[in-house]
Amino acid sequence: MDSAISDHRPSRADAPLLASTNQGLKIVVVGGFGVGKTTLVRAVSEIRPLDTEATMTDAGLGIDDTTGAPGKTTTTVAFDFGRITIDAEHVLYLFGAPGQERFWFLWDRLFAGALGAIVLVDRRRIADSWYAIDRLEAQRTRFVVACNNFGGASRLEEVRDALDLDPHVPLLDCDARSRDSAKHVLIALVEHLHGTATGVASPGRGIVAPGARF
């Protein structure tokens, strides 16, 4: 993501909702530790995201498993929050869930009232995503799976098999740092939710209105 764009985005206080906004839609981004959830929310939010990133200290040694993210120095300790205005009446709220096991008790509360969810996966650490998928299925929350590209093409069918995903669950590649890529994932989720509600498979059908600012 271009840091210059991030620097110029207004804070939530400086970008109030349109007077005509009457519908808020909640999306949760969930996955393992260090998989890129905060990065994705930051990339796509129209406002300067609210995050609860804290510097990792020795207090987390033996508690947080940093094996898959050895260079990570900060971590989300509550949730990330971003916002996207879809049109004059609808706004999308993005909540990034914390990835460490000690904060998993927050997940069910974050899932409450969610329209759907994105499960972000690191193909090098597939097992880190199993709990997220289990919880979403238990909550009956619809979701898509996005394989964050940390270098090298993802073999999506191998990822699908490793996660034991149902055939109807969309699985796609993404770059959490890219706004366009993050938007593509969000649109895939909206189309999946629409297809589930109508009983019609809808990949690529363009459910999001052309005039939307999404």
Coordinates of N, CA and C in Angstrom, one line a residue:
M1 N 0.8 -1.2 0.0 CA 0.0 0.0 0.0 C 0.9 1.2 0.0
D2 N 0.5 2.3 -0.7 CA 1.2 3.5 -0.8 C 1.0 4.3 0.5
S3 N 2.1 4.6 1.2 CA 1.9 5.2 2.5 C 1.4 6.7 2.3
A4 N 1.7 7.3 1.2 CA 1.3 8.6 0.9 C -0.3 8.7 0.9
I5 N -0.9 7.6 0.4 CA -2.4 7.6 0.4 C -2.9 7.5 1.8
S6 N -2.2 6.7 2.6 CA -2.7 6.5 4.0 C -2.5 7.8 4.7
D7 N -1.5 8.5 4.5 CA -1.2 9.8 5.2 C -2.3 10.8 5.0
H8 N -2.9 10.8 3.8 CA -3.9 11.8 3.4 C -5.3 11.4 3.7
R9 N -5.5 10.2 4.2 CA -6.9 9.9 4.5 C -7.4 10.6 5.7
P10 N -8.7 11.0 5.8 CA -9.2 11.7 7.0 C -9.4 10.7 8.1
S11 N -9.4 11.2 9.3 CA -9.8 10.4 10.4 C -11.3 10.2 10.4
R12 N -11.8 9.3 11.2 CA -13.3 9.1 11.3 C -14.0 10.4 11.7
A13 N -13.4 11.1 12.7 CA -14.0 12.3 13.2 C -14.1 13.4 12.1
D14 N -13.1 13.4 11.2 CA -13.1 14.4 10.1 C -13.8 14.0 8.8
A15 N -14.4 12.8 8.9 CA -15.2 12.3 7.7 C -16.5 11.7 8.2
P16 N -17.4 12.5 8.6 CA -18.7 12.0 9.1 C -19.5 11.3 8.0
L17 N -20.4 10.4 8.4 CA -21.3 9.8 7.4 C -22.1 10.8 6.7
L18 N -22.5 10.4 5.5 CA -23.5 11.2 4.8 C -24.8 11.3 5.5
A19 N -25.5 12.3 5.4 CA -26.8 12.5 6.1 C -27.8 11.4 5.6
S20 N -27.6 11.0 4.4 CA -28.6 10.0 3.8 C -28.3 8.6 4.1
T21 N -27.1 8.3 4.8 CA -26.7 7.0 5.2 C -27.7 6.4 6.2
N22 N -28.3 5.2 5.9 CA -29.2 4.6 6.8 C -29.0 3.1 7.0
Q23 N -28.0 2.6 6.4 CA -27.7 1.1 6.5 C -26.2 0.9 6.6
G24 N -25.9 0.3 7.8 CA -24.5 -0.1 8.0 C -24.3 -1.6 7.9
L25 N -23.3 -2.0 7.2 CA -23.0 -3.4 6.9 C -21.7 -3.8 7.5
K26 N -21.7 -4.9 8.2 CA -20.5 -5.3 9.0 C -19.8 -6.5 8.3
I27 N -18.5 -6.4 8.1 CA -17.7 -7.4 7.6 C -16.5 -7.7 8.5
V28 N -16.2 -8.9 8.8 CA -15.1 -9.2 9.7 C -14.0 -9.9 8.9
V29 N -12.7 -9.5 9.2 CA -11.6 -10.1 8.6 C -10.9 -10.9 9.7
V30 N -10.7 -12.2 9.5 CA -10.2 -13.1 10.5 C -9.2 -14.0 9.9
G31 N -8.3 -14.6 10.8 CA -7.3 -15.5 10.3 C -6.2 -15.6 11.4
G32 N -5.2 -16.3 11.1 CA -4.1 -16.6 12.0 C -3.2 -15.4 12.3
F33 N -2.3 -15.5 13.3 CA -1.4 -14.5 13.7 C -0.5 -14.1 12.5
G34 N -0.4 -12.8 12.3 CA 0.6 -12.3 11.3 C 0.2 -12.6 9.8
V35 N -1.1 -12.8 9.6 CA -1.4 -13.2 8.2 C -1.7 -12.0 7.3
G36 N -1.9 -10.8 7.9 CA -2.2 -9.7 7.1 C -3.5 -9.0 7.3
K37 N -4.2 -9.3 8.3 CA -5.6 -8.7 8.5 C -5.5 -7.2 8.7
T38 N -4.6 -6.7 9.5 CA -4.5 -5.3 9.7 C -4.1 -4.6 8.4
T39 N -3.2 -5.2 7.7 CA -2.8 -4.7 6.4 C -3.9 -4.6 5.4
L40 N -4.8 -5.6 5.4 CA -5.9 -5.5 4.4 C -6.9 -4.4 4.8
V41 N -7.2 -4.3 6.1 CA -8.1 -3.2 6.5 C -7.5 -1.9 6.2
R42 N -6.2 -1.7 6.5 CA -5.6 -0.4 6.2 C -5.6 -0.1 4.7
A43 N -5.4 -1.2 3.9 CA -5.3 -0.9 2.4 C -6.6 -0.4 1.8
V44 N -7.7 -0.9 2.3 CA -9.0 -0.7 1.6 C -9.9 0.4 2.3
S45 N -9.6 0.8 3.5 CA -10.5 1.7 4.2 C -10.4 3.1 3.6
E46 N -11.5 3.8 3.5 CA -11.5 5.2 3.0 C -11.1 6.2 4.1
I47 N -11.1 5.8 5.3 CA -10.7 6.7 6.4 C -9.4 6.1 7.0
R48 N -8.7 6.9 7.8 CA -7.5 6.4 8.5 C -8.0 5.4 9.5
P49 N -7.6 4.1 9.3 CA -8.1 3.1 10.2 C -7.8 3.3 11.6
L50 N -8.8 2.9 12.5 CA -8.5 2.7 13.9 C -7.9 1.4 14.1
D51 N -6.8 1.3 14.8 CA -6.3 0.0 15.1 C -5.7 -0.1 16.5
T52 N -5.6 -1.2 17.0 CA -5.1 -1.4 18.4 C -3.8 -2.2 18.3
E53 N -2.9 -1.8 17.4 CA -1.6 -2.4 17.3 C -0.7 -2.0 18.5
A54 N -0.1 -3.0 19.1 CA 0.8 -2.8 20.3 C 2.1 -3.4 20.0
T55 N 3.2 -2.8 20.5 CA 4.5 -3.4 20.3 C 4.6 -4.7 21.1
M56 N 5.1 -5.7 20.4 CA 5.3 -7.0 21.0 C 6.5 -6.9 22.0
T57 N 6.4 -7.5 23.2 CA 7.4 -7.4 24.2 C 7.8 -8.8 24.7
D58 N 8.7 -8.9 25.6 CA 9.1 -10.2 26.1 C 8.0 -10.9 26.9
A59 N 6.9 -10.1 27.3 CA 5.8 -10.7 28.0 C 5.1 -11.7 27.2
G60 N 5.2 -11.6 25.9 CA 4.5 -12.5 25.0 C 5.3 -13.8 24.7
L61 N 6.5 -13.8 25.1 CA 7.3 -15.0 24.9 C 6.7 -16.3 25.5
G62 N 6.6 -17.3 24.7 CA 6.0 -18.6 25.2 C 4.5 -18.6 25.1
I63 N 3.9 -17.4 24.8 CA 2.5 -17.3 24.7 C 2.1 -17.1 23.2
D64 N 2.7 -16.1 22.5 CA 2.4 -15.9 21.1 C 3.4 -16.6 20.3
D65 N 2.9 -17.4 19.3 CA 3.8 -18.2 18.4 C 4.1 -17.3 17.2
T66 N 5.4 -16.9 17.2 CA 5.8 -16.0 16.1 C 6.6 -16.7 15.0
T67 N 6.6 -18.0 15.1 CA 7.4 -18.8 14.1 C 7.1 -18.5 12.7
G68 N 5.9 -18.3 12.3 CA 5.5 -18.0 10.9 C 5.7 -16.5 10.6
A69 N 6.0 -15.6 11.5 CA 6.1 -14.2 11.3 C 7.3 -13.7 12.1
P70 N 8.5 -14.1 11.8 CA 9.6 -13.8 12.7 C 10.0 -12.3 12.7
G71 N 9.6 -11.5 11.7 CA 9.9 -10.1 11.6 C 8.9 -9.2 12.2
K72 N 7.8 -9.8 12.7 CA 6.7 -9.0 13.2 C 7.0 -8.4 14.6
T73 N 6.8 -7.1 14.7 CA 7.1 -6.4 16.0 C 5.9 -5.8 16.7
T74 N 4.7 -5.8 16.0 CA 3.5 -5.3 16.6 C 2.4 -6.3 16.4
T75 N 1.4 -6.2 17.2 CA 0.3 -7.1 17.1 C -1.0 -6.5 17.5
T76 N -2.1 -6.9 16.9 CA -3.5 -6.4 17.3 C -3.9 -7.0 18.6
V77 N -4.3 -6.1 19.5 CA -4.7 -6.6 20.8 C -6.3 -6.5 21.1
A78 N -7.0 -5.9 20.2 CA -8.5 -5.9 20.3 C -9.0 -6.1 18.9
F79 N -9.1 -5.1 18.0 CA -9.5 -5.2 16.7 C -9.1 -4.0 15.9
D80 N -9.1 -4.2 14.5 CA -8.9 -3.1 13.6 C -10.3 -2.6 13.1
F81 N -10.4 -1.3 12.7 CA -11.7 -0.8 12.2 C -11.4 0.1 11.0
G82 N -12.2 -0.2 9.9 CA -12.1 0.7 8.8 C -13.5 0.9 8.2
R83 N -13.6 1.7 7.2 CA -14.9 2.1 6.7 C -14.9 2.3 5.2
I84 N -15.9 1.9 4.5 CA -16.0 2.2 3.1 C -17.5 2.6 2.8
T85 N -17.6 3.8 2.2 CA -19.0 4.2 1.7 C -19.3 3.6 0.4
I86 N -20.4 2.8 0.4 CA -20.8 2.1 -0.9 C -21.6 3.0 -1.8
D87 N -22.6 3.7 -1.2 CA -23.4 4.6 -2.0 C -24.0 5.6 -1.0
A88 N -25.0 6.4 -1.4 CA -25.6 7.4 -0.5 C -26.3 6.9 0.7
E89 N -26.7 5.6 0.7 CA -27.4 5.0 1.8 C -26.7 3.9 2.6
H90 N -25.6 3.3 1.9 CA -25.0 2.2 2.5 C -23.5 2.4 2.8
V91 N -23.1 2.0 4.0 CA -21.7 2.1 4.4 C -21.3 0.7 4.9
L92 N -20.0 0.3 4.6 CA -19.5 -0.9 5.0 C -18.5 -0.7 6.1
Y93 N -18.6 -1.4 7.2 CA -17.7 -1.4 8.3 C -16.8 -2.6 8.3
L94 N -15.5 -2.5 8.4 CA -14.6 -3.6 8.4 C -14.0 -3.7 9.8
F95 N -14.0 -4.9 10.4 CA -13.4 -5.2 11.7 C -12.4 -6.3 11.5
G96 N -11.1 -6.0 11.8 CA -10.1 -7.0 11.7 C -9.9 -7.7 13.1
A97 N -10.0 -9.0 13.2 CA -10.0 -9.7 14.5 C -8.5 -10.0 14.8
P98 N -8.2 -10.0 16.1 CA -6.8 -10.3 16.5 C -6.5 -11.8 16.3
G99 N -5.3 -12.1 15.9 CA -4.9 -13.4 15.5 C -4.4 -14.4 16.6
Q100 N -3.9 -13.8 17.7 CA -3.3 -14.7 18.7 C -4.4 -15.5 19.5
E101 N -4.1 -16.7 19.8 CA -5.0 -17.6 20.5 C -5.6 -17.0 21.8
R102 N -4.8 -16.2 22.5 CA -5.3 -15.6 23.8 C -6.3 -14.6 23.6
F103 N -6.6 -14.1 22.3 CA -7.6 -13.1 22.1 C -8.8 -13.8 21.3
W104 N -8.8 -15.1 21.1 CA -9.9 -15.7 20.4 C -11.2 -15.6 21.0
F105 N -11.3 -15.3 22.3 CA -12.5 -15.2 23.0 C -13.3 -14.0 22.5
L106 N -12.6 -13.0 21.8 CA -13.3 -11.9 21.3 C -14.0 -12.2 20.0
W107 N -13.7 -13.3 19.3 CA -14.1 -13.5 18.0 C -15.7 -13.6 17.9
D108 N -16.3 -14.4 18.7 CA -17.7 -14.6 18.6 C -18.5 -13.3 18.8
R109 N -17.9 -12.4 19.6 CA -18.6 -11.0 19.7 C -18.4 -10.2 18.5
L110 N -17.2 -10.3 17.8 CA -17.0 -9.6 16.6 C -17.9 -10.2 15.5
F111 N -18.1 -11.5 15.5 CA -19.0 -12.1 14.4 C -20.4 -11.7 14.6
A112 N -20.9 -11.3 15.8 CA -22.3 -11.0 16.0 C -22.7 -9.9 15.1
G113 N -23.8 -10.1 14.3 CA -24.3 -9.1 13.4 C -23.6 -8.9 12.1
A114 N -22.6 -9.7 11.9 CA -21.8 -9.6 10.7 C -22.5 -10.1 9.5
L115 N -22.4 -9.3 8.4 CA -23.0 -9.8 7.1 C -22.3 -11.0 6.6
G116 N -21.0 -11.0 6.8 CA -20.1 -12.0 6.3 C -18.7 -11.8 6.8
A117 N -17.8 -12.7 6.3 CA -16.4 -12.6 6.8 C -15.4 -13.0 5.7
I118 N -14.2 -12.5 5.9 CA -13.1 -12.9 5.0 C -12.1 -13.7 5.9
V119 N -11.8 -14.9 5.5 CA -10.7 -15.6 6.2 C -9.4 -15.4 5.4
L120 N -8.5 -14.8 6.0 CA -7.2 -14.5 5.3 C -6.2 -15.6 5.7
V121 N -5.6 -16.2 4.7 CA -4.8 -17.4 4.9 C -3.4 -17.2 4.4
D122 N -2.4 -17.6 5.1 CA -1.0 -17.7 4.7 C -0.8 -19.2 4.3
R123 N -0.6 -19.4 3.0 CA -0.5 -20.8 2.5 C 0.7 -21.6 3.1
R124 N 1.6 -20.9 3.8 CA 2.7 -21.5 4.5 C 2.3 -22.0 5.8
R125 N 1.2 -21.5 6.3 CA 0.7 -21.9 7.7 C -0.8 -22.1 7.6
I126 N -1.2 -23.1 6.8 CA -2.6 -23.4 6.6 C -3.3 -23.7 7.9
A127 N -2.7 -24.4 8.8 CA -3.4 -24.9 10.0 C -3.8 -23.7 10.9
D128 N -3.2 -22.5 10.8 CA -3.5 -21.4 11.6 C -4.9 -20.9 11.3
S129 N -5.5 -21.3 10.1 CA -6.8 -20.8 9.7 C -8.0 -21.7 10.1
W130 N -7.6 -22.9 10.6 CA -8.7 -23.9 10.8 C -9.7 -23.4 11.9
Y131 N -9.2 -22.8 12.9 CA -10.1 -22.4 14.0 C -11.0 -21.3 13.5
A132 N -10.5 -20.4 12.7 CA -11.4 -19.3 12.2 C -12.5 -19.9 11.4
I133 N -12.2 -20.8 10.5 CA -13.3 -21.5 9.7 C -14.3 -22.2 10.6
D134 N -13.7 -22.9 11.6 CA -14.6 -23.7 12.5 C -15.6 -22.7 13.2
R135 N -15.1 -21.6 13.7 CA -15.9 -20.7 14.4 C -17.0 -20.0 13.5
L136 N -16.6 -19.7 12.3 CA -17.5 -19.1 11.4 C -18.6 -20.1 11.0
E137 N -18.3 -21.3 10.8 CA -19.3 -22.3 10.5 C -20.2 -22.6 11.7
A138 N -19.6 -22.6 12.9 CA -20.5 -22.7 14.1 C -21.4 -21.6 14.3
Q139 N -21.0 -20.4 13.9 CA -21.9 -19.2 14.0 C -22.8 -19.0 12.8
R140 N -22.6 -19.9 11.8 CA -23.4 -19.8 10.6 C -23.2 -18.5 9.8
T141 N -21.9 -18.0 9.9 CA -21.6 -16.8 9.2 C -20.9 -17.1 7.9
R142 N -21.5 -16.6 6.8 CA -20.9 -16.9 5.4 C -19.6 -16.2 5.3
F143 N -18.7 -16.9 4.5 CA -17.4 -16.3 4.4 C -16.7 -16.7 3.0
V144 N -15.7 -16.0 2.7 CA -14.8 -16.4 1.6 C -13.4 -16.5 2.2
V145 N -12.6 -17.2 1.5 CA -11.2 -17.4 1.9 C -10.3 -16.8 0.9
A146 N -9.4 -15.9 1.4 CA -8.4 -15.2 0.6 C -7.0 -15.6 1.0
C147 N -6.3 -16.1 0.0 CA -4.9 -16.6 0.3 C -3.9 -15.5 0.0
N148 N -3.4 -14.9 1.1 CA -2.5 -13.7 1.0 C -1.2 -14.2 0.4
N149 N -0.8 -13.5 -0.7 CA 0.3 -13.8 -1.5 C 1.6 -13.2 -0.9
F150 N 2.4 -14.0 -0.2 CA 3.6 -13.6 0.4 C 4.8 -13.9 -0.5
G151 N 4.5 -14.1 -1.7 CA 5.6 -14.5 -2.7 C 5.4 -15.8 -3.3
G152 N 5.3 -15.9 -4.6 CA 5.0 -17.1 -5.3 C 3.5 -17.4 -5.5
A153 N 3.2 -18.0 -6.6 CA 1.8 -18.2 -6.9 C 1.2 -19.3 -5.9
S154 N 0.0 -19.0 -5.5 CA -0.7 -20.0 -4.6 C -1.4 -21.1 -5.4
R155 N -1.2 -22.3 -5.1 CA -2.0 -23.4 -5.7 C -3.3 -23.5 -5.0
L156 N -4.3 -22.8 -5.5 CA -5.5 -22.7 -4.7 C -6.2 -24.0 -4.4
E157 N -6.2 -24.9 -5.4 CA -6.9 -26.2 -5.1 C -6.2 -27.0 -4.0
E158 N -4.9 -26.9 -3.9 CA -4.2 -27.5 -2.8 C -4.6 -26.8 -1.5
V159 N -4.7 -25.5 -1.5 CA -5.2 -24.8 -0.3 C -6.6 -25.3 0.1
R160 N -7.5 -25.4 -0.9 CA -8.8 -25.8 -0.7 C -8.8 -27.2 0.0
D161 N -8.0 -28.1 -0.5 CA -8.0 -29.4 0.0 C -7.4 -29.4 1.4
A162 N -6.4 -28.6 1.7 CA -5.8 -28.6 3.0 C -6.8 -28.0 4.1
L163 N -7.6 -27.1 3.6 CA -8.6 -26.5 4.5 C -9.9 -27.3 4.6
D164 N -10.0 -28.2 3.7 CA -11.3 -29.1 3.6 C -12.5 -28.2 3.4
L165 N -12.4 -27.2 2.5 CA -13.4 -26.3 2.2 C -14.6 -26.9 1.4
D166 N -15.8 -26.5 1.7 CA -16.9 -27.0 0.9 C -16.8 -26.3 -0.5
P167 N -17.2 -27.0 -1.5 CA -17.0 -26.5 -2.9 C -17.7 -25.2 -3.1
H168 N -18.7 -24.8 -2.4 CA -19.4 -23.6 -2.6 C -18.7 -22.4 -2.0
V169 N -17.7 -22.6 -1.1 CA -17.0 -21.5 -0.5 C -15.9 -20.9 -1.5
P170 N -16.1 -19.6 -1.8 CA -15.1 -19.0 -2.8 C -13.7 -19.0 -2.2
L171 N -12.7 -19.3 -3.0 CA -11.3 -19.2 -2.6 C -10.5 -18.5 -3.6
L172 N -9.8 -17.4 -3.2 CA -9.1 -16.6 -4.2 C -7.8 -16.1 -3.7
D173 N -6.9 -15.8 -4.6 CA -5.6 -15.2 -4.3 C -5.7 -13.7 -4.0
C174 N -4.9 -13.1 -3.2 CA -4.9 -11.7 -3.0 C -3.6 -11.2 -2.5
D175 N -3.4 -9.9 -2.5 CA -2.3 -9.2 -1.9 C -2.9 -8.2 -1.0
A176 N -2.8 -8.5 0.3 CA -3.4 -7.7 1.4 C -2.9 -6.2 1.4
R177 N -1.8 -6.0 0.7 CA -1.2 -4.6 0.7 C -1.9 -3.7 -0.4
S178 N -2.5 -4.4 -1.3 CA -3.1 -3.7 -2.5 C -4.6 -3.3 -2.3
R179 N -4.9 -2.1 -2.4 CA -6.3 -1.7 -2.3 C -7.2 -2.4 -3.3
D180 N -6.7 -2.4 -4.6 CA -7.5 -3.1 -5.6 C -7.7 -4.6 -5.3
S181 N -6.7 -5.2 -4.8 CA -6.8 -6.6 -4.5 C -7.8 -6.8 -3.3
A182 N -7.7 -6.0 -2.3 CA -8.6 -6.1 -1.2 C -10.0 -5.8 -1.6
K183 N -10.2 -4.8 -2.5 CA -11.6 -4.6 -3.0 C -12.1 -5.8 -3.7
H184 N -11.3 -6.5 -4.5 CA -11.7 -7.7 -5.2 C -12.2 -8.7 -4.3
V185 N -11.5 -8.9 -3.1 CA -11.9 -9.9 -2.1 C -13.3 -9.5 -1.5
L186 N -13.5 -8.2 -1.2 CA -14.7 -7.8 -0.6 C -15.9 -8.0 -1.6
I187 N -15.6 -7.7 -2.9 CA -16.7 -7.8 -3.9 C -17.0 -9.3 -4.1
A188 N -16.0 -10.2 -4.0 CA -16.2 -11.6 -4.1 C -17.1 -12.1 -2.9
L189 N -16.9 -11.5 -1.7 CA -17.7 -11.8 -0.6 C -19.2 -11.4 -0.8
V190 N -19.3 -10.1 -1.3 CA -20.7 -9.6 -1.5 C -21.4 -10.5 -2.5
E191 N -20.7 -10.9 -3.6 CA -21.4 -11.7 -4.6 C -21.7 -13.1 -4.1
H192 N -20.8 -13.6 -3.2 CA -21.1 -14.9 -2.6 C -22.4 -14.8 -1.7
L193 N -22.5 -13.7 -0.9 CA -23.6 -13.5 -0.1 C -24.9 -13.4 -0.9
H194 N -24.8 -12.6 -2.0 CA -26.0 -12.5 -2.8 C -26.4 -13.8 -3.5
G195 N -25.4 -14.5 -3.9 CA -25.7 -15.8 -4.6 C -26.3 -16.8 -3.6
T196 N -25.8 -16.8 -2.3 CA -26.4 -17.6 -1.3 C -27.8 -17.3 -1.0
A197 N -28.1 -16.0 -0.9 CA -29.4 -15.5 -0.6 C -30.4 -15.8 -1.7
T198 N -30.0 -15.7 -3.0 CA -30.9 -15.9 -4.1 C -30.9 -17.3 -4.6
G199 N -29.9 -18.1 -4.2 CA -29.8 -19.5 -4.7 C -29.1 -19.5 -6.1
V200 N -28.4 -18.5 -6.4 CA -27.8 -18.4 -7.8 C -26.3 -18.2 -7.6
A201 N -25.5 -19.0 -8.1 CA -24.0 -18.8 -8.1 C -23.7 -17.5 -8.8
S202 N -22.9 -16.6 -8.2 CA -22.7 -15.3 -8.8 C -21.3 -14.8 -9.0
P203 N -20.3 -15.7 -9.1 CA -18.9 -15.1 -9.3 C -18.8 -14.3 -10.6
G204 N -18.3 -13.1 -10.4 CA -18.1 -12.2 -11.6 C -19.4 -11.6 -12.2
R205 N -20.5 -11.6 -11.4 CA -21.7 -11.1 -12.0 C -21.9 -9.6 -11.8
G206 N -21.0 -9.0 -11.0 CA -21.0 -7.6 -10.8 C -22.2 -7.1 -10.0
I207 N -22.4 -7.7 -8.8 CA -23.5 -7.3 -8.0 C -23.4 -5.9 -7.4
V208 N -22.2 -5.4 -7.1 CA -21.9 -4.1 -6.6 C -22.3 -3.1 -7.7
A209 N -23.1 -2.1 -7.4 CA -23.6 -1.1 -8.4 C -22.4 -0.4 -9.0
P210 N -22.5 -0.1 -10.3 CA -21.4 0.6 -11.0 C -21.1 2.0 -10.4
G211 N -22.1 2.6 -9.8 CA -21.9 4.0 -9.2 C -21.4 4.0 -7.8
A212 N -21.2 2.8 -7.2 CA -20.8 2.7 -5.9 C -19.3 3.2 -5.7
R213 N -19.0 3.8 -4.6 CA -17.7 4.3 -4.4 C -16.7 3.3 -3.8
F214 N -17.3 2.1 -3.7 CA -16.5 0.9 -3.2 C -15.3 0.7 -4.0

